[in-house]
mmCIF file of C-alpha atoms and ligand atoms in Angstrom:
data_model
loop_
_atom_site.group_PDB
_atom_site.id
_atom_site.type_symbol
_atom_site.label_atom_id
_atom_site.label_comp_id
_atom_site.label_asym_id
_atom_site.label_seq_id
_atom_site.Cartn_x
_atom_site.Cartn_y
_atom_site.Cartn_z
ATOM 1 C CA UNK R 42 0.014 -0.038 -0.017
ATOM 2 C CA UNK R 43 1.199 3.484 -0.715
ATOM 3 C CA UNK R 44 -0.422 6.231 1.435
ATOM 4 C CA UNK R 45 0.525 9.893 0.834
ATOM 5 C CA UNK R 46 0.568 12.462 3.618
ATOM 6 C CA UNK R 47 -2.167 14.497 1.833
ATOM 7 C CA UNK R 48 -4.665 14.047 -0.890
ATOM 8 C CA UNK R 49 -6.050 17.493 -2.007
ATOM 9 C CA UNK R 50 -9.506 17.250 -3.556
ATOM 10 C CA UNK R 51 -10.247 18.928 -6.890
ATOM 11 C CA UNK R 52 -13.241 17.651 -8.901
ATOM 12 C CA UNK R 53 -15.479 18.495 -11.877
ATOM 13 C CA UNK R 54 -17.626 20.977 -9.898
ATOM 14 C CA UNK R 55 -14.498 22.972 -8.913
ATOM 15 C CA UNK R 56 -13.109 22.738 -12.412
ATOM 16 C CA UNK R 57 -16.375 24.200 -13.884
ATOM 17 C CA UNK R 58 -16.416 27.038 -11.217
ATOM 18 C CA UNK R 59 -12.774 27.890 -12.167
ATOM 19 C CA UNK R 60 -13.594 27.886 -15.900
ATOM 20 C CA UNK R 61 -16.742 29.972 -15.388
ATOM 21 C CA UNK R 62 -14.784 32.539 -13.424
ATOM 22 C CA UNK R 63 -12.171 32.727 -16.167
ATOM 23 C CA UNK R 64 -14.861 33.180 -18.942
ATOM 24 C CA UNK R 65 -17.385 35.293 -17.182
ATOM 25 C CA UNK R 66 -15.582 37.694 -14.759
ATOM 26 C CA UNK R 67 -12.946 40.373 -15.060
ATOM 27 C CA UNK R 68 -9.573 38.865 -14.271
ATOM 28 C CA UNK R 69 -8.794 40.879 -11.174
ATOM 29 C CA UNK R 70 -11.132 41.330 -8.172
ATOM 30 C CA UNK R 71 -14.058 39.704 -10.012
ATOM 31 C CA UNK R 72 -17.317 38.614 -8.456
ATOM 32 C CA UNK R 73 -16.093 35.215 -7.152
ATOM 33 C CA UNK R 74 -13.563 37.081 -4.870
ATOM 34 C CA UNK R 75 -16.276 39.047 -3.121
ATOM 35 C CA UNK R 76 -18.693 36.210 -2.983
ATOM 36 C CA UNK R 77 -16.043 33.981 -1.452
ATOM 37 C CA UNK R 78 -15.511 36.755 1.182
ATOM 38 C CA UNK R 79 -19.147 36.940 1.934
ATOM 39 C CA UNK R 80 -19.445 33.217 2.279
ATOM 40 C CA UNK R 81 -16.404 32.946 4.383
ATOM 41 C CA UNK R 82 -17.450 35.635 6.832
ATOM 42 C CA UNK R 83 -20.818 34.085 7.215
ATOM 43 C CA UNK R 84 -19.141 30.737 7.866
ATOM 44 C CA UNK R 85 -16.824 32.135 10.590
ATOM 45 C CA UNK R 86 -19.624 34.254 12.179
ATOM 46 C CA UNK R 87 -17.761 37.556 11.538
ATOM 47 C CA UNK R 88 -19.026 40.739 9.885
ATOM 48 C CA UNK R 89 -16.315 40.918 7.334
ATOM 49 C CA UNK R 90 -13.703 38.730 5.493
ATOM 50 C CA UNK R 91 -11.003 39.982 3.222
ATOM 51 C CA UNK R 92 -9.137 37.705 0.979
ATOM 52 C CA UNK R 93 -5.464 37.723 0.202
ATOM 53 C CA UNK R 94 -2.884 35.977 -1.938
ATOM 54 C CA UNK R 95 -1.761 33.690 0.966
ATOM 55 C CA UNK R 96 -2.063 33.034 4.582
ATOM 56 C CA UNK R 97 1.280 34.813 5.174
ATOM 57 C CA UNK R 98 -0.114 37.972 3.470
ATOM 58 C CA UNK R 99 -3.367 37.739 5.570
ATOM 59 C CA UNK R 100 -1.215 37.753 8.740
ATOM 60 C CA UNK R 101 1.064 40.575 7.581
ATOM 61 C CA UNK R 102 -1.912 42.703 6.526
ATOM 62 C CA UNK R 103 -3.703 41.953 9.746
ATOM 63 C CA UNK R 104 -0.795 43.109 11.851
ATOM 64 C CA UNK R 105 -0.397 46.257 9.907
ATOM 65 C CA UNK R 106 -4.172 47.028 9.799
ATOM 66 C CA UNK R 107 -4.250 46.436 13.650
ATOM 67 C CA UNK R 108 -1.677 49.222 14.127
ATOM 68 C CA UNK R 109 1.554 47.213 14.699
ATOM 69 C CA UNK R 110 4.363 49.726 14.134
ATOM 70 C CA UNK R 111 8.138 49.594 13.734
ATOM 71 C CA UNK R 112 9.811 49.319 17.158
ATOM 72 C CA UNK R 113 6.907 47.404 18.706
ATOM 73 C CA UNK R 114 6.731 43.716 19.753
ATOM 74 C CA UNK R 115 4.298 40.919 18.853
ATOM 75 C CA UNK R 116 4.346 37.748 21.001
ATOM 76 C CA UNK R 117 3.873 34.365 19.235
ATOM 77 C CA UNK R 118 4.761 30.708 19.608
ATOM 78 C CA UNK R 119 8.018 29.238 18.544
ATOM 79 C CA UNK R 120 6.112 25.951 17.630
ATOM 80 C CA UNK R 121 4.582 26.809 14.228
ATOM 81 C CA UNK R 122 5.280 27.286 10.632
ATOM 82 C CA UNK R 123 7.932 30.006 10.244
ATOM 83 C CA UNK R 124 5.406 32.413 8.668
ATOM 84 C CA UNK R 125 3.745 32.962 12.081
ATOM 85 C CA UNK R 126 6.853 34.891 13.170
ATOM 86 C CA UNK R 127 8.026 36.157 9.814
ATOM 87 C CA UNK R 128 5.027 38.347 9.448
ATOM 88 C CA UNK R 129 6.037 40.259 12.572
ATOM 89 C CA UNK R 130 9.296 41.064 10.926
ATOM 90 C CA UNK R 131 7.395 41.882 7.654
ATOM 91 C CA UNK R 132 5.403 44.480 9.767
ATOM 92 C CA UNK R 133 8.721 45.902 10.900
ATOM 93 C CA UNK R 134 8.156 44.754 14.527
ATOM 94 C CA UNK R 135 10.102 42.441 16.670
ATOM 95 C CA UNK R 136 8.892 38.810 17.185
ATOM 96 C CA UNK R 137 8.960 37.782 20.909
ATOM 97 C CA UNK R 138 8.351 34.095 21.666
ATOM 98 C CA UNK R 139 6.419 32.577 24.459
ATOM 99 C CA UNK R 140 6.695 28.808 24.954
ATOM 100 C CA UNK R 141 3.877 26.373 24.446
ATOM 101 C CA UNK R 142 1.927 24.312 26.753
ATOM 102 C CA UNK R 143 2.756 20.694 25.968
ATOM 103 C CA UNK R 144 -0.822 19.666 26.790
ATOM 104 C CA UNK R 145 -2.168 21.476 23.627
ATOM 105 C CA UNK R 146 0.992 22.530 21.689
ATOM 106 C CA UNK R 147 -0.382 25.972 21.664
ATOM 107 C CA UNK R 148 1.078 29.120 23.136
ATOM 108 C CA UNK R 149 0.975 29.212 27.032
ATOM 109 C CA UNK R 150 -0.850 32.160 28.533
ATOM 110 C CA UNK R 151 1.426 32.010 31.552
ATOM 111 C CA UNK R 152 4.472 32.355 29.370
ATOM 112 C CA UNK R 153 2.861 35.187 27.452
ATOM 113 C CA UNK R 154 2.518 37.137 30.610
ATOM 114 C CA UNK R 155 6.178 36.694 31.354
ATOM 115 C CA UNK R 156 7.355 38.350 28.057
ATOM 116 C CA UNK R 157 4.703 41.097 27.565
ATOM 117 C CA UNK R 158 6.383 44.498 27.951
ATOM 118 C CA UNK R 159 5.586 48.193 27.345
ATOM 119 C CA UNK R 160 6.700 47.527 23.671
ATOM 120 C CA UNK R 161 4.163 44.786 23.094
ATOM 121 C CA UNK R 162 1.278 45.574 20.754
ATOM 122 C CA UNK R 163 0.018 42.242 19.668
ATOM 123 C CA UNK R 164 -0.462 38.626 20.512
ATOM 124 C CA UNK R 165 -0.511 36.113 17.694
ATOM 125 C CA UNK R 166 -1.642 32.656 18.962
ATOM 126 C CA UNK R 167 -1.629 29.771 16.541
ATOM 127 C CA UNK R 168 -4.235 27.069 16.523
ATOM 128 C CA UNK R 169 -1.543 24.464 15.901
ATOM 129 C CA UNK R 170 -2.634 21.269 14.014
ATOM 130 C CA UNK R 171 -6.194 22.540 14.211
ATOM 131 C CA UNK R 172 -6.454 22.717 17.994
ATOM 132 C CA UNK R 173 -7.810 26.042 19.273
ATOM 133 C CA UNK R 174 -5.375 28.037 21.615
ATOM 134 C CA UNK R 175 -6.457 29.097 25.026
ATOM 135 C CA UNK R 176 -8.296 32.039 23.772
ATOM 136 C CA UNK R 177 -10.171 33.129 26.909
ATOM 137 C CA UNK R 178 -6.958 33.401 28.808
ATOM 138 C CA UNK R 179 -5.184 35.087 25.891
ATOM 139 C CA UNK R 180 -7.971 37.685 25.411
ATOM 140 C CA UNK R 181 -7.913 38.376 29.128
ATOM 141 C CA UNK R 182 -4.279 39.280 29.007
ATOM 142 C CA UNK R 183 -4.821 41.328 25.926
ATOM 143 C CA UNK R 184 -7.649 43.233 27.485
ATOM 144 C CA UNK R 185 -5.683 43.973 30.657
ATOM 145 C CA UNK R 186 -2.642 45.096 28.690
ATOM 146 C CA UNK R 187 -4.449 46.781 25.825
ATOM 147 C CA UNK R 188 -3.050 44.491 23.185
ATOM 148 C CA UNK R 189 -4.580 43.320 19.975
ATOM 149 C CA UNK R 190 -5.092 39.654 19.256
ATOM 150 C CA UNK R 191 -4.533 38.280 15.709
ATOM 151 C CA UNK R 192 -5.296 34.559 15.485
ATOM 152 C CA UNK R 193 -3.324 32.435 13.172
ATOM 153 C CA UNK R 194 -6.084 30.001 12.159
ATOM 154 C CA UNK R 195 -4.128 28.807 9.071
ATOM 155 C CA UNK R 196 -4.503 25.260 10.302
ATOM 156 C CA UNK R 197 -7.922 25.549 11.950
ATOM 157 C CA UNK R 198 -10.669 26.140 9.379
ATOM 158 C CA UNK R 199 -13.796 25.193 11.114
ATOM 159 C CA UNK R 200 -12.519 24.421 14.548
ATOM 160 C CA UNK R 201 -14.811 25.521 17.371
ATOM 161 C CA UNK R 202 -14.034 27.229 20.713
ATOM 162 C CA UNK R 203 -17.039 27.418 23.136
ATOM 163 C CA UNK R 204 -19.359 27.402 20.219
ATOM 164 C CA UNK R 205 -17.592 30.001 18.200
ATOM 165 C CA UNK R 206 -15.459 29.398 15.087
ATOM 166 C CA UNK R 207 -11.801 30.108 15.032
ATOM 167 C CA UNK R 208 -11.148 33.265 13.209
ATOM 168 C CA UNK R 209 -13.877 34.975 15.255
ATOM 169 C CA UNK R 210 -12.083 34.782 18.609
ATOM 170 C CA UNK R 211 -9.728 37.735 18.378
ATOM 171 C CA UNK R 212 -9.546 41.180 16.730
ATOM 172 C CA UNK R 213 -8.612 39.462 13.440
ATOM 173 C CA UNK R 214 -8.374 35.854 12.278
ATOM 174 C CA UNK R 215 -6.136 34.694 9.445
ATOM 175 C CA UNK R 216 -6.507 31.657 7.257
ATOM 176 C CA UNK R 217 -4.330 29.939 4.605
ATOM 177 C CA UNK R 218 -5.733 28.017 1.623
ATOM 178 C CA UNK R 219 -2.401 26.228 0.785
ATOM 179 C CA UNK R 220 -3.130 22.825 -0.864
ATOM 180 C CA UNK R 221 -2.494 20.853 2.341
ATOM 181 C CA UNK R 222 -5.016 22.714 4.415
ATOM 182 C CA UNK R 223 -8.452 21.511 5.452
ATOM 183 C CA UNK R 224 -9.845 23.539 2.557
ATOM 184 C CA UNK R 225 -7.875 25.100 -0.252
ATOM 185 C CA UNK R 226 -8.067 26.971 -3.523
ATOM 186 C CA UNK R 227 -5.817 24.981 -5.871
ATOM 187 C CA UNK R 228 -2.988 27.541 -5.472
ATOM 188 C CA UNK R 229 -1.920 30.016 -2.877
ATOM 189 C CA UNK R 230 -4.557 32.026 -1.113
ATOM 190 C CA UNK R 231 -5.553 33.482 2.216
ATOM 191 C CA UNK R 232 -8.373 35.321 4.119
ATOM 192 C CA UNK R 233 -8.708 37.520 7.183
ATOM 193 C CA UNK R 234 -11.873 37.785 9.174
ATOM 194 C CA UNK R 235 -12.955 40.478 11.631
ATOM 195 C CA UNK R 236 -15.895 42.199 13.150
ATOM 196 C CA UNK R 237 -14.137 45.549 12.915
ATOM 197 C CA UNK R 238 -15.305 47.593 9.932
ATOM 198 C CA UNK R 239 -12.299 49.988 9.986
ATOM 199 C CA UNK R 240 -9.898 47.052 9.966
ATOM 200 C CA UNK R 241 -11.695 45.265 7.188
ATOM 201 C CA UNK R 242 -11.498 48.489 5.009
ATOM 202 C CA UNK R 243 -7.895 48.999 5.753
ATOM 203 C CA UNK R 244 -7.043 45.420 4.978
ATOM 204 C CA UNK R 245 -9.061 45.557 1.683
ATOM 205 C CA UNK R 246 -6.995 48.652 0.807
ATOM 206 C CA UNK R 247 -3.607 47.225 1.892
ATOM 207 C CA UNK R 248 -4.060 44.030 -0.206
ATOM 208 C CA UNK R 249 -4.899 46.136 -3.277
ATOM 209 C CA UNK R 250 -1.934 48.469 -3.653
ATOM 210 C CA UNK R 251 -3.203 50.898 -1.143
ATOM 211 C CA UNK R 252 -5.918 52.054 -3.348
ATOM 212 C CA UNK R 253 -8.370 54.790 -2.261
ATOM 213 C CA UNK R 254 -9.651 54.891 -5.858
ATOM 214 C CA UNK R 255 -8.152 53.539 -9.078
ATOM 215 C CA UNK R 256 -5.089 55.678 -9.217
ATOM 216 C CA UNK R 257 -5.167 57.490 -5.918
ATOM 217 C CA UNK R 258 -3.394 55.679 -2.985
ATOM 218 C CA UNK R 259 -3.463 56.955 0.599
ATOM 219 C CA UNK R 260 -1.551 54.010 2.247
ATOM 220 C CA UNK R 261 1.547 52.058 1.219
ATOM 221 C CA UNK R 262 -0.103 48.875 0.059
ATOM 222 C CA UNK R 263 0.743 45.531 -1.569
ATOM 223 C CA UNK R 264 -0.211 43.458 -4.505
ATOM 224 C CA UNK R 265 -1.731 40.676 -2.395
ATOM 225 C CA UNK R 266 -5.067 39.969 -4.012
ATOM 226 C CA UNK R 267 -6.633 36.448 -4.317
ATOM 227 C CA UNK R 268 -7.285 35.398 -7.819
ATOM 228 C CA UNK R 269 -10.865 34.848 -9.117
ATOM 229 C CA UNK R 270 -10.229 31.318 -10.293
ATOM 230 C CA UNK R 271 -8.853 30.356 -6.787
ATOM 231 C CA UNK R 272 -11.878 32.103 -5.124
ATOM 232 C CA UNK R 273 -14.331 30.296 -7.289
ATOM 233 C CA UNK R 274 -12.766 26.978 -6.197
ATOM 234 C CA UNK R 275 -12.686 28.144 -2.562
ATOM 235 C CA UNK R 276 -16.508 28.780 -2.582
ATOM 236 C CA UNK R 277 -17.058 25.115 -3.475
ATOM 237 C CA UNK R 278 -14.443 23.874 -1.021
ATOM 238 C CA UNK R 279 -16.052 25.903 1.811
ATOM 239 C CA UNK R 280 -19.428 24.243 1.182
ATOM 240 C CA UNK R 281 -17.757 20.889 1.805
ATOM 241 C CA UNK R 282 -15.616 21.874 4.742
ATOM 242 C CA UNK R 283 -17.920 20.849 7.579
ATOM 243 C CA UNK R 284 -18.459 17.363 6.031
ATOM 244 C CA UNK R 285 -14.759 16.944 5.494
ATOM 245 C CA UNK R 286 -13.970 18.059 9.052
ATOM 246 C CA UNK R 287 -16.471 15.571 10.321
ATOM 247 C CA UNK R 288 -14.533 12.762 8.567
ATOM 248 C CA UNK R 289 -11.343 14.041 9.924
ATOM 249 C CA UNK R 290 -12.797 13.872 13.355
ATOM 250 C CA UNK R 291 -13.886 10.317 12.849
ATOM 251 C CA UNK R 292 -10.321 9.271 11.687
ATOM 252 C CA UNK R 293 -8.866 11.005 14.736
ATOM 253 C CA UNK R 294 -11.266 9.133 17.016
ATOM 254 C CA UNK R 295 -10.211 5.763 15.400
ATOM 255 C CA UNK R 296 -6.523 6.629 15.827
ATOM 256 C CA UNK R 297 -7.180 7.763 19.407
ATOM 257 C CA UNK R 298 -8.839 4.442 20.238
ATOM 258 C CA UNK R 299 -6.562 2.216 18.346
ATOM 259 C CA UNK R 300 -3.170 3.843 19.334
ATOM 260 C CA UNK R 301 -3.956 4.464 23.024
ATOM 261 C CA UNK R 302 -1.314 2.846 25.170
ATOM 262 C CA UNK R 303 0.844 1.705 22.266
ATOM 263 C CA UNK R 304 4.644 2.011 23.033
ATOM 264 C CA UNK R 305 5.495 5.450 24.469
ATOM 265 C CA UNK R 306 3.158 7.161 22.080
ATOM 266 C CA UNK R 307 1.570 10.447 23.305
ATOM 267 C CA UNK R 308 -1.632 11.099 21.262
ATOM 268 C CA UNK R 309 -2.889 14.582 20.257
ATOM 269 C CA UNK R 310 -4.987 16.635 22.810
ATOM 270 C CA UNK R 311 -8.621 15.567 22.849
ATOM 271 C CA UNK R 312 -11.415 17.867 22.092
ATOM 272 C CA UNK R 313 -14.386 18.298 24.457
ATOM 273 C CA UNK R 314 -17.888 19.716 24.275
ATOM 274 C CA UNK R 315 -16.362 23.200 24.315
ATOM 275 C CA UNK R 316 -13.361 22.640 22.110
ATOM 276 C CA UNK R 317 -13.782 20.913 18.789
ATOM 277 C CA UNK R 318 -10.527 20.654 16.935
ATOM 278 C CA UNK R 319 -10.270 20.630 13.048
ATOM 279 C CA UNK R 320 -7.632 17.916 13.013
ATOM 280 C CA UNK R 321 -5.616 19.574 10.261
ATOM 281 C CA UNK R 322 -2.842 17.181 11.304
ATOM 282 C CA UNK R 323 -2.707 14.122 13.467
ATOM 283 C CA UNK R 324 0.534 14.358 15.337
ATOM 284 C CA UNK R 325 1.825 11.753 17.725
ATOM 285 C CA UNK R 326 4.940 12.058 19.953
ATOM 286 C CA UNK R 327 7.421 9.363 20.743
ATOM 287 C CA UNK R 328 11.161 9.338 21.757
ATOM 288 C CA UNK R 329 11.515 6.828 18.929
ATOM 289 C CA UNK R 330 10.230 9.276 16.344
ATOM 290 C CA UNK R 331 13.044 8.834 13.700
ATOM 291 C CA UNK R 332 12.871 5.091 13.866
ATOM 292 C CA UNK R 333 9.096 4.956 13.623
ATOM 293 C CA UNK R 334 9.162 7.386 10.679
ATOM 294 C CA UNK R 335 11.676 5.279 8.705
ATOM 295 C CA UNK R 336 9.645 2.093 9.477
ATOM 296 C CA UNK R 337 6.306 3.585 8.300
ATOM 297 C CA UNK R 338 7.884 5.003 5.171
ATOM 298 C CA UNK R 339 9.418 1.587 4.457
ATOM 299 C CA UNK R 340 5.848 0.223 4.577
ATOM 300 C CA UNK R 341 4.503 2.860 2.095
ATOM 301 C CA UNK R 342 3.116 5.328 4.621
ATOM 302 C CA UNK R 343 4.251 8.924 4.211
ATOM 303 C CA UNK R 344 4.845 10.780 7.433
ATOM 304 C CA UNK R 345 5.646 14.443 8.188
ATOM 305 C CA UNK R 346 7.484 16.346 10.956
ATOM 306 C CA UNK R 347 5.702 19.458 11.918
ATOM 307 C CA UNK R 348 8.188 21.008 12.536
ATOM 308 C CA UNK R 349 11.808 19.940 12.236
ATOM 309 C CA UNK R 350 12.971 23.075 14.099
ATOM 310 C CA UNK R 351 11.061 25.533 16.378
ATOM 311 C CA UNK R 352 11.118 28.926 14.799
ATOM 312 C CA UNK R 353 13.712 30.359 17.163
ATOM 313 C CA UNK R 354 16.253 27.685 16.126
ATOM 314 C CA UNK R 355 15.789 28.288 12.454
ATOM 315 C CA UNK R 356 19.131 29.364 11.093
ATOM 316 C CA UNK R 357 17.823 32.828 10.149
ATOM 317 C CA UNK R 358 16.381 33.379 13.550
ATOM 318 C CA UNK R 359 19.629 32.364 15.264
ATOM 319 C CA UNK R 360 21.590 34.639 12.963
ATOM 320 C CA UNK R 361 19.303 37.636 13.335
ATOM 321 C CA UNK R 362 18.401 37.320 17.025
ATOM 322 C CA UNK R 363 21.041 35.053 18.665
ATOM 323 C CA UNK R 364 18.537 32.461 19.944
ATOM 324 C CA UNK R 365 20.131 29.380 21.547
ATOM 325 C CA UNK R 366 18.890 25.917 22.382
ATOM 326 C CA UNK R 367 16.961 25.407 25.695
ATOM 327 C CA UNK R 368 15.384 28.940 25.353
ATOM 328 C CA UNK R 369 11.826 27.456 24.856
ATOM 329 C CA UNK R 370 12.141 23.777 26.067
ATOM 330 C CA UNK R 371 8.544 22.624 25.386
ATOM 331 C CA UNK R 372 8.583 23.776 21.711
ATOM 332 C CA UNK R 373 11.946 22.064 21.340
ATOM 333 C CA UNK R 374 10.744 18.887 22.927
ATOM 334 C CA UNK R 375 7.730 18.892 20.591
ATOM 335 C CA UNK R 376 10.013 19.255 17.505
ATOM 336 C CA UNK R 377 12.297 16.464 18.767
ATOM 337 C CA UNK R 378 9.468 13.959 19.172
ATOM 338 C CA UNK R 379 6.617 14.806 16.809
ATOM 339 C CA UNK R 380 5.472 12.664 13.865
ATOM 340 C CA UNK R 381 2.432 13.353 11.600
ATOM 341 C CA UNK R 382 0.604 10.393 10.264
ATOM 342 C CA UNK R 383 -1.894 10.784 7.377
ATOM 343 C CA UNK R 384 -5.383 12.219 8.102
ATOM 344 C CA UNK R 385 -7.678 13.584 5.402
ATOM 345 C CA UNK R 386 -11.354 13.226 4.248
ATOM 346 C CA UNK R 387 -10.584 10.909 1.396
ATOM 347 C CA UNK R 388 -8.480 8.412 3.312
ATOM 348 C CA UNK R 389 -10.091 4.937 3.400
ATOM 349 C CA UNK R 390 -10.911 2.705 6.380
ATOM 350 C CA UNK R 391 -8.480 0.069 4.935
ATOM 351 C CA UNK R 392 -5.777 2.732 4.916
ATOM 352 C CA UNK R 393 -6.202 3.858 8.456
ATOM 353 C CA UNK R 394 -6.422 0.296 9.759
ATOM 354 C CA UNK R 395 -3.090 -0.531 7.871
ATOM 355 C CA UNK R 396 -1.499 2.660 9.411
ATOM 356 C CA UNK R 397 -2.486 1.713 12.895
ATOM 357 C CA UNK R 398 -1.264 -1.910 12.341
ATOM 358 C CA UNK R 399 1.981 -0.737 11.128
ATOM 359 C CA UNK R 400 2.472 1.656 14.065
ATOM 360 C CA UNK R 401 1.605 -1.083 16.454
ATOM 361 C CA UNK R 402 4.074 -3.530 14.857
ATOM 362 C CA UNK R 403 6.873 -1.087 15.270
ATOM 363 C CA UNK R 404 6.446 -1.159 19.091
ATOM 364 C CA UNK R 405 5.921 -4.954 19.424
HETATM 365 C C1 PLP G 532 0.274 28.053 11.165
HETATM 366 C C2 PLP G 532 0.504 28.654 9.832
HETATM 367 N N1 PLP G 532 0.659 29.973 9.705
HETATM 368 C C3 PLP G 532 0.875 30.621 8.472
HETATM 369 C C4 PLP G 532 0.985 29.790 7.295
HETATM 370 C C5 PLP G 532 1.132 30.586 6.012
HETATM 371 O O1 PLP G 532 0.202 30.369 5.073
HETATM 372 P P1 PLP G 532 0.578 30.406 3.456
HETATM 373 O O2 PLP G 532 1.469 29.214 3.195
HETATM 374 O O3 PLP G 532 -0.751 30.378 2.775
HETATM 375 O O4 PLP G 532 1.321 31.692 3.345
HETATM 376 C C6 PLP G 532 0.753 28.492 7.357
HETATM 377 C C7 PLP G 532 0.678 27.648 6.234
HETATM 378 O O5 PLP G 532 1.427 27.223 5.460
HETATM 379 C C8 PLP G 532 0.604 27.868 8.632
HETATM 380 O O6 PLP G 532 0.505 26.482 8.702
#
């Protein structure tokens, strides 16, 4: 059996929507873009959504629209894709890391409190692997210290926190539609969500060259628009998202039940009535990570490591900021021990049974 780590879904309905957008709409900022934004805001339960050319651009524009300025700090997690911290540098601010909680792999509110200073303007929590960060505690810190919260929901489309969708839990939420995500647009794409009208307007301006009108510009903007074709595909994917997430949760439940107590495996944090993860990734931890990965791959099962290095130990961060090992022990422990096994809506029962059997046989 050969089982890939992801299997992006693109079908005839999406192909037709893409062709229709090409034939019927103007090429830049056509109807599909605005319809996708409307659909996405409705889905997240926010008043506004502004699409962008990637998740990274959504985050960069979110920080700038939220008023992050040169010389200020934004606090984020070292356990994420590098873009979560890069965007702070793009906004000409300084990334400050707060270690994670190993129970959830998301940023620890206690650690945030230790690093917030007079220079801090924003907190950027990441719902890593689709598990919502501790947003009540994070929002409380933000309220007390007058900080803005920008959620990195790039891995958490459709996750729920106390009945609310991720993306609606801070001042701004940001999503990526990269092909590996729970929903995608067959190319790069992103979206930011907010209830703040001024921020939505500013973000729409920033992603479109800073335009006030066609050739009048009143802010320094970017060419960071989402393409119509991608937006048209995104609209179809969004309609399927809840169904796909329901299957991801069933697969996760099967893994949870079948892999509990196997070897030294630590399974992902469990959801509850209040926290319903999106299971973007199913990540186990073991001190035998490298051996297990080699074994599974020899059996045709592709695995991932999310991530090989915590952000502070990426060569460029060590070079720019002088970070050393043991600065953020929990994030480093996660990166040393994590292994991602396949989870997606179009994985078969036969495949997930095969995966669990091969994992078990490694520990026999
Ligand atoms: C947590 C996180 N933040 C940011 C990004 C950046 O998104 P994109 O690749 O669309 O720029 C990603 C996805 O790759 C991500 O997983």
